[in-house]
Amino acid sequence: MYNNRLFLFSGIYCSRSLSNLRLTVPRAVRVGHSVTLQCDYDLEEAPLYSVKWYRNSDEFYRYVPKEAPPTRVFPLPGLHVDVSVSNAQKVTLLAVGRPLSGIFQCEVSADAPLFHTEIKSAPMTVAVVPDGVPTINVDKAGLERGGPLIAECFAPPASPAPNLTWYVNDQRVPGSTSSSIIRDTELLETANSRLELTGVGGSWGAIRLRCEATQFRLYRANSLVVEVKPDTPQPASVLLMGPSTNGGGWIIPSGAHLFFVLFIGAIW
Amino acid sequence: MVLFRSRRFLVISRILFLVLDSLLEFADSAAKDVPLINMQVVAGDPVYLPCDISTPDPHDQVLLVLWYREDLGTPIYSVDGRDRDFGLAERWSDENVFANRAYFMPEKQPAELGVDHIRESDQAVYRCRVDFKVAQTRNSKVNLTVI
């Protein structure tokens, strides 16, 4: 009996076997939009037993050709499967809701006797895209007393909060993508990033500030460029000091000695 | 002889491929929250790996139970009751893993896979997958440590 099985085992293993599972799931999708999740595989004439889709650990769709009907859907918050276009390789979700965000997994099994199985998983986030562009507030009141130039960037509410990146004279400020986040009652998040430029007082050239907000590949927007000018401009060189983790300063090609610190808040 | 060698090479390369593949698989599966039970067993003793096959709906039925060793793409033990009563289901045990040391006990609460004479090489994470006719598939894991 077992010898027989072993023979079958090696025979199927070498010639007819499930392999090369490819899972295609977008990293993010807009809330309310439709999305098709693709799971491709090579069976090499091995019979298919089942294709199972999970969100986190919950099965939400399966395709078992021997069952009638072959497809079955299990409810999840924010899930609406379009069964008419879903099959053994893909599942189409209509009007995705925010609770659906999570790890999506495709598990394919060949039929008896071996039930060879492959699994792949990928994260997908159902996102609320910001409505509008980020805005900058500049406070240079402290400059006259030798204090810092303070700038703050706010992105419109979104889920999850977009990443914010500062640009000073069109140069990206390293390590400035983190930001503090405030959650509102609809669980939307407002990203906020604060930039402090110290040692600006006295002699410096015009500084152009810009803030960029990005959310996956769904959203990328820039604030208006804010130009901060001294009352009596004088030529000099500018040294930008990045955040302490950066380990050193970098020169920007415009003027005055300018020490630069980025403050990253952590208000949750 | 040449034929034998090439077949062996094929098998070895297939095993390497499986190991690599399963490493990725394991990294993948770490993110989800399938229930996990930790069990310790002394080498040489028997162990009973739990696997809940109870049906939420009395009209539903268990079709198939598959046991996987996390690092193998093929189940190491299966109970196939798709075209017969589950009590008469066809059982299969991988010769290279538990072979005839394993026996499934569906009547236990919860059901268990008994494995006699545990070896050090049996230390692994095992996954039990229960396929029902109607209900959602149920997965659970046992992290088996051999002392």
Coordinates of C-alpha atoms in Angstrom, one line a residue:
Chain A
M1 CA 0.0 0.0 0.0
Y2 CA 2.6 2.5 1.1
N3 CA 5.0 1.4 -1.7
N4 CA 2.3 2.2 -4.2
R5 CA 1.8 5.6 -2.7
L6 CA 5.5 6.3 -2.7
F7 CA 5.6 5.5 -6.4
L8 CA 2.7 7.8 -7.1
F9 CA 4.4 10.4 -4.9
S10 CA 7.7 10.6 -6.9
G11 CA 5.9 10.2 -10.2
I12 CA 3.7 13.2 -9.6
Y13 CA 6.4 15.2 -8.0
C14 CA 8.6 15.0 -11.0
S15 CA 6.1 15.5 -13.8
R16 CA 2.8 16.9 -12.7
S17 CA 2.9 19.3 -9.8
L18 CA 1.7 22.6 -8.6
S19 CA 4.4 25.3 -8.8
N20 CA 5.2 28.9 -9.4
L21 CA 2.4 30.6 -7.5
R22 CA 2.2 34.3 -8.2
L23 CA 0.0 36.7 -6.2
T24 CA -0.8 40.1 -7.5
V25 CA -2.4 42.4 -5.0
P26 CA -2.2 46.2 -5.1
R27 CA -0.5 47.7 -2.0
A28 CA -3.4 50.1 -1.6
V29 CA -6.8 50.8 -3.1
R30 CA -9.1 53.8 -2.7
V31 CA -12.1 53.2 -0.5
G32 CA -15.3 52.5 -2.5
H33 CA -13.3 51.4 -5.6
S34 CA -13.2 47.9 -7.1
V35 CA -10.1 45.7 -7.2
T36 CA -9.1 42.4 -8.7
L37 CA -6.8 40.2 -6.8
Q38 CA -4.9 37.8 -9.1
C39 CA -3.4 34.4 -8.1
D40 CA -1.7 32.6 -10.9
Y41 CA 0.0 29.2 -10.8
D42 CA 1.2 26.3 -12.9
L43 CA -0.5 23.0 -12.4
E44 CA 1.4 21.0 -15.2
E45 CA -1.7 18.8 -15.7
A46 CA -2.0 18.1 -12.0
P47 CA -5.8 18.3 -11.1
L48 CA -6.8 21.3 -9.0
Y49 CA -8.5 20.7 -5.7
S50 CA -9.0 24.1 -4.2
V51 CA -8.1 27.8 -4.3
K52 CA -8.7 29.6 -1.0
W53 CA -8.4 33.3 -0.3
Y54 CA -7.9 34.6 3.2
R55 CA -7.9 38.1 4.7
N56 CA -5.7 37.8 7.7
S57 CA -6.7 34.4 9.0
D58 CA -10.3 34.4 7.6
E59 CA -11.3 32.6 4.4
F60 CA -13.5 34.9 2.4
Y61 CA -13.6 33.2 -1.0
R62 CA -12.9 29.7 -2.3
Y63 CA -13.0 27.9 -5.6
V64 CA -13.4 24.1 -5.5
P65 CA -14.1 22.8 -9.0
K66 CA -15.6 19.5 -7.7
E67 CA -18.2 21.3 -5.5
A68 CA -21.5 22.7 -6.9
P69 CA -21.4 25.6 -7.1
P70 CA -17.6 25.8 -7.2
T71 CA -17.4 29.2 -5.6
R72 CA -18.3 30.1 -2.1
V73 CA -18.1 33.5 -0.4
F74 CA -17.8 34.2 3.4
P75 CA -18.9 37.7 4.7
L76 CA -16.3 40.1 6.1
P77 CA -16.8 43.8 6.9
G78 CA -16.2 45.9 3.8
L79 CA -16.2 42.9 1.5
H80 CA -18.4 42.5 -1.6
V81 CA -17.2 39.7 -4.0
D82 CA -18.3 39.9 -7.6
V83 CA -18.8 36.2 -8.0
S84 CA -19.7 36.5 -11.7
V85 CA -16.2 37.5 -12.7
S86 CA -14.3 35.6 -10.0
N87 CA -12.8 32.2 -10.8
A88 CA -9.9 29.9 -10.0
Q89 CA -7.3 32.6 -10.7
K90 CA -8.8 35.8 -9.6
V91 CA -11.3 37.4 -7.2
T92 CA -12.9 40.8 -7.8
L93 CA -13.9 42.9 -4.9
L94 CA -16.5 45.7 -5.4
A95 CA -16.7 48.9 -3.4
V96 CA -14.1 47.9 -0.9
G97 CA -14.6 49.2 2.7
R98 CA -11.9 50.4 5.1
P99 CA -12.2 47.4 7.5
L100 CA -11.0 45.2 4.7
S101 CA -7.4 46.3 5.0
G102 CA -5.0 43.5 6.0
I103 CA -2.9 40.6 4.7
F104 CA -4.4 38.9 1.7
Q105 CA -3.4 35.3 1.1
C106 CA -4.0 32.9 -1.8
E107 CA -3.6 29.1 -1.0
V108 CA -3.8 26.7 -3.9
S109 CA -3.9 22.9 -3.5
A110 CA -3.6 20.2 -6.1
D111 CA -5.9 17.2 -5.7
A112 CA -5.3 13.8 -4.1
P113 CA -3.2 11.9 -3.3
L114 CA -0.6 14.6 -2.4
F115 CA -2.7 17.8 -2.1
H116 CA 0.5 19.7 -2.8
T117 CA -0.1 23.3 -1.6
E118 CA 1.4 26.7 -2.2
I119 CA 0.6 29.9 -0.3
K120 CA 1.5 33.5 -1.0
S121 CA 0.4 36.6 0.9
A122 CA 0.6 40.3 0.4
P123 CA -0.7 43.4 2.3
M124 CA -3.5 45.6 0.9
T125 CA -4.7 48.8 2.5
V126 CA -8.1 50.4 1.8
A127 CA -7.2 54.0 1.8
V128 CA -9.0 57.3 2.2
V129 CA -7.0 59.7 -0.1
P130 CA -6.5 63.3 1.2
D131 CA -8.8 65.8 -0.4
G132 CA -6.6 68.8 -1.3
V133 CA -2.9 69.6 -1.0
P134 CA -0.7 70.1 2.1
T135 CA -0.4 73.5 3.6
I136 CA 2.6 75.3 5.3
N137 CA 2.5 77.8 8.2
V138 CA 5.7 79.7 8.8
D139 CA 6.5 81.5 12.1
K140 CA 9.6 83.7 11.9
A141 CA 8.7 85.9 14.8
G142 CA 11.5 84.4 16.9
L143 CA 14.2 85.2 14.3
E144 CA 14.9 88.7 15.5
R145 CA 15.9 87.4 19.0
G146 CA 18.1 84.8 17.4
G147 CA 15.4 82.1 17.7
P148 CA 14.5 79.5 15.1
L149 CA 12.5 79.8 12.0
I150 CA 9.6 77.4 12.5
A151 CA 7.5 75.9 9.8
E152 CA 4.7 73.4 10.1
C153 CA 3.1 71.3 7.4
F154 CA -0.4 69.8 7.5
A155 CA -1.9 67.3 5.2
P156 CA -5.7 67.1 4.7
P157 CA -7.3 64.3 6.7
A158 CA -6.7 60.8 5.3
S159 CA -6.4 57.1 6.2
P160 CA -3.7 56.2 6.7
A161 CA -1.9 59.5 7.2
P162 CA 0.3 60.4 4.3
N163 CA 4.1 60.7 4.6
L164 CA 5.3 64.3 4.7
T165 CA 8.7 65.4 3.2
W166 CA 10.3 68.8 3.5
Y167 CA 12.2 70.5 0.7
V168 CA 14.4 73.5 1.5
N169 CA 15.5 75.3 -1.7
D170 CA 14.3 72.3 -3.6
Q171 CA 16.6 70.0 -1.6
R172 CA 14.9 67.1 0.1
V173 CA 15.5 67.2 3.9
P174 CA 16.7 63.7 4.8
G175 CA 14.8 61.8 7.5
S176 CA 11.8 64.2 7.4
T177 CA 9.2 61.8 6.3
S178 CA 7.9 61.0 9.7
S179 CA 5.2 63.2 11.3
S180 CA 2.9 63.5 14.2
I181 CA -0.6 62.2 13.6
I182 CA -4.0 63.4 15.0
R183 CA -7.0 61.1 14.6
D184 CA -10.4 62.5 14.3
T185 CA -13.8 60.9 15.1
E186 CA -14.1 59.3 11.7
L187 CA -10.6 57.7 12.3
L188 CA -9.1 59.9 9.7
E189 CA -5.6 61.0 10.4
T190 CA -4.1 64.5 10.0
A191 CA -0.4 64.3 9.4
N192 CA 1.7 67.2 10.8
S193 CA 5.4 67.8 10.4
R194 CA 7.4 70.5 12.1
L195 CA 10.6 72.0 10.8
E196 CA 12.9 74.2 12.9
L197 CA 15.7 76.2 11.3
T198 CA 18.0 77.5 14.0
G199 CA 20.8 80.0 13.7
V200 CA 19.0 81.7 10.9
G201 CA 19.2 85.1 12.6
G202 CA 21.4 87.8 11.1
S203 CA 22.7 87.1 7.6
W204 CA 20.9 84.7 5.3
G205 CA 19.5 84.6 1.8
A206 CA 15.9 83.8 0.8
I207 CA 14.7 80.3 1.8
R208 CA 12.1 78.4 -0.2
L209 CA 10.1 75.9 1.7
R210 CA 8.0 73.2 0.2
C211 CA 6.2 70.2 1.8
E212 CA 5.2 67.1 -0.2
A213 CA 2.6 64.6 0.9
T214 CA 2.5 61.0 -0.4
Q215 CA 0.2 58.1 0.3
F216 CA 1.3 54.8 -1.4
R217 CA 1.0 55.3 -5.1
L218 CA -2.5 56.7 -4.8
Y219 CA -1.7 60.3 -3.9
R220 CA 1.2 62.8 -4.2
A221 CA 0.8 66.5 -3.8
N222 CA 2.9 69.5 -3.0
S223 CA 2.2 72.5 -0.9
L224 CA 2.6 76.0 -2.4
V225 CA 6.2 77.1 -2.2
V226 CA 6.7 79.5 0.7
E227 CA 9.5 81.9 0.3
V228 CA 11.0 83.3 3.5
K229 CA 13.1 86.5 3.0
P230 CA 15.3 88.3 5.4
D231 CA 14.6 92.0 6.1
T232 CA 18.2 92.9 5.0
P233 CA 19.6 90.1 2.8
Q234 CA 23.4 89.5 2.9
P235 CA 25.4 86.9 1.0
A236 CA 26.9 84.0 2.9
S237 CA 26.9 80.2 2.8
V238 CA 24.3 77.9 4.2
L239 CA 24.9 74.8 6.3
L240 CA 22.0 72.6 6.8
M241 CA 22.2 70.2 9.8
G242 CA 19.9 67.3 9.3
P243 CA 18.3 65.4 12.2
S244 CA 20.8 63.8 14.7
T245 CA 20.3 60.4 13.2
N246 CA 21.6 61.7 9.9
G247 CA 25.1 62.1 11.4
G248 CA 26.2 65.2 9.6
G249 CA 25.4 68.4 7.9
W250 CA 25.0 69.1 4.3
I251 CA 25.7 72.2 2.2
I252 CA 23.0 73.8 0.2
P253 CA 24.2 76.1 -2.6
S254 CA 22.5 79.3 -1.6
G255 CA 23.9 81.5 1.2
A256 CA 24.0 82.2 4.9
H257 CA 25.0 79.9 7.8
L258 CA 21.9 78.1 8.7
F259 CA 21.6 75.4 11.3
F260 CA 18.8 73.2 10.8
V261 CA 16.9 70.9 13.1
L262 CA 13.8 68.8 12.3
F263 CA 11.5 68.1 15.2
I264 CA 9.4 65.0 14.9
G265 CA 6.4 65.0 17.2
A266 CA 4.8 61.9 18.5
I267 CA 1.4 62.8 19.7
W268 CA -1.0 59.8 19.3
Chain B
M1 CA 23.4 4.2 -13.1
V2 CA 23.5 7.5 -14.9
L3 CA 19.8 7.5 -14.8
F4 CA 19.8 6.9 -11.1
R5 CA 22.2 9.8 -10.5
S6 CA 20.2 12.3 -12.5
R7 CA 17.0 11.4 -10.7
R8 CA 18.8 11.8 -7.4
F9 CA 20.0 15.2 -8.5
L10 CA 16.5 16.1 -9.5
V11 CA 15.2 15.1 -6.1
I12 CA 18.0 17.0 -4.2
S13 CA 17.4 20.2 -6.3
R14 CA 13.7 19.9 -5.7
I15 CA 14.3 19.6 -1.9
L16 CA 16.5 22.7 -2.0
F17 CA 13.9 24.6 -4.0
L18 CA 11.3 23.6 -1.5
V19 CA 13.4 24.7 1.5
L20 CA 14.0 28.1 -0.1
D21 CA 10.3 28.4 -1.0
S22 CA 9.1 27.5 2.4
L23 CA 11.4 30.0 4.1
L24 CA 9.6 32.7 2.1
E25 CA 6.3 31.1 3.0
F26 CA 7.1 31.1 6.7
A27 CA 8.0 34.8 6.6
D28 CA 4.8 35.4 4.8
S29 CA 2.6 33.5 7.2
A30 CA 4.0 35.3 10.3
A31 CA 1.8 38.2 9.7
K32 CA -1.5 36.5 10.1
D33 CA -3.1 35.3 13.3
V34 CA -3.9 31.6 12.9
P35 CA -4.3 30.2 16.5
L36 CA -1.1 28.6 17.7
I37 CA -0.5 26.1 20.5
N38 CA 2.9 25.5 22.0
M39 CA 3.6 21.9 23.0
Q40 CA 6.7 20.2 24.5
V41 CA 7.3 16.5 24.3
V42 CA 10.2 14.3 25.5
A43 CA 11.9 12.4 22.7
G44 CA 10.6 8.9 22.5
D45 CA 7.2 9.8 23.9
P46 CA 4.0 10.0 22.0
V47 CA 2.4 13.4 21.3
Y48 CA -1.2 14.3 20.5
L49 CA -1.5 17.3 18.2
P50 CA -5.0 18.9 18.5
C51 CA -7.0 19.9 15.5
D52 CA -10.6 21.0 16.0
I53 CA -12.8 19.4 13.3
S54 CA -16.2 20.2 14.9
T55 CA -18.7 21.7 12.6
P56 CA -20.4 24.9 13.6
D57 CA -23.6 23.8 11.7
P58 CA -24.8 20.2 12.4
H59 CA -25.9 19.8 8.7
D60 CA -22.3 20.6 7.6
Q61 CA -19.6 18.0 7.2
V62 CA -15.9 17.7 7.3
L63 CA -14.5 16.8 3.8
L64 CA -10.8 16.8 4.3
V65 CA -8.2 17.3 7.0
L66 CA -4.6 18.2 5.9
W67 CA -1.6 18.3 8.2
Y68 CA 1.3 20.4 7.0
R69 CA 4.8 20.7 8.3
E70 CA 5.5 24.4 7.9
D71 CA 8.6 23.7 5.8
L72 CA 6.9 21.3 3.3
G73 CA 4.5 22.2 0.5
T74 CA 2.9 18.8 0.6
P75 CA 0.8 17.7 3.5
I76 CA 2.5 15.1 5.7
Y77 CA -0.8 13.5 6.7
S78 CA -4.2 13.6 5.2
V79 CA -7.7 12.3 6.0
D80 CA -9.8 12.4 2.8
G81 CA -13.5 11.9 3.4
R82 CA -14.8 13.7 0.3
D83 CA -16.7 10.8 -1.2
R84 CA -17.5 8.8 1.8
D85 CA -18.4 9.1 5.5
F86 CA -15.7 10.9 7.4
G87 CA -15.4 7.9 9.8
L88 CA -14.3 5.8 6.8
A89 CA -12.1 8.5 5.3
E90 CA -8.9 7.6 3.5
R91 CA -5.8 8.3 5.5
W92 CA -2.4 8.9 4.2
S93 CA 0.9 9.5 6.0
D94 CA 4.1 10.7 4.4
E95 CA 6.7 7.9 4.6
N96 CA 9.4 10.4 5.1
V97 CA 7.9 12.2 8.1
F98 CA 5.6 10.3 10.5
A99 CA 5.0 7.2 8.3
N100 CA 3.1 4.6 10.4
R101 CA 3.9 6.4 13.7
A102 CA 0.9 8.8 13.1
Y103 CA -2.9 8.1 13.5
F104 CA -5.7 10.5 13.4
M105 CA -8.4 10.3 16.1
P106 CA -11.5 12.2 14.9
E107 CA -13.6 11.1 17.8
K108 CA -11.5 13.0 20.4
Q109 CA -12.7 16.4 21.5
P110 CA -10.9 18.1 19.9
A111 CA -9.7 15.7 17.3
E112 CA -6.0 14.7 17.5
L113 CA -3.2 13.5 15.4
G114 CA -1.3 11.0 17.6
V115 CA 2.3 10.5 16.8
D116 CA 4.3 7.8 18.5
H117 CA 8.0 7.8 19.4
I118 CA 8.7 11.4 18.7
R119 CA 12.2 12.2 17.4
E120 CA 14.2 15.3 17.6
S121 CA 13.7 15.8 13.9
D122 CA 10.0 16.1 14.5
Q123 CA 10.4 19.5 16.1
A124 CA 8.6 21.9 13.9
V125 CA 5.5 24.1 13.5
Y126 CA 2.6 21.9 12.2
R127 CA -0.5 23.3 10.6
C128 CA -3.9 21.6 10.5
R129 CA -6.3 22.6 7.8
V130 CA -9.9 21.5 8.0
D131 CA -12.0 21.8 4.9
F132 CA -15.8 21.7 5.4
K133 CA -18.5 21.3 2.8
V134 CA -20.1 24.6 3.7
A135 CA -18.3 26.4 6.5
Q136 CA -15.1 28.5 6.4
T137 CA -11.9 26.6 6.3
R138 CA -10.3 26.3 9.7
N139 CA -6.5 26.5 10.2
S140 CA -4.6 26.0 13.4
K141 CA -1.0 25.5 14.3
V142 CA 1.0 23.5 16.8
N143 CA 4.6 24.6 17.7
L144 CA 6.1 21.3 18.7
T145 CA 9.3 21.4 20.8
V146 CA 11.1 18.1 21.4
I147 CA 13.1 18.0 24.6

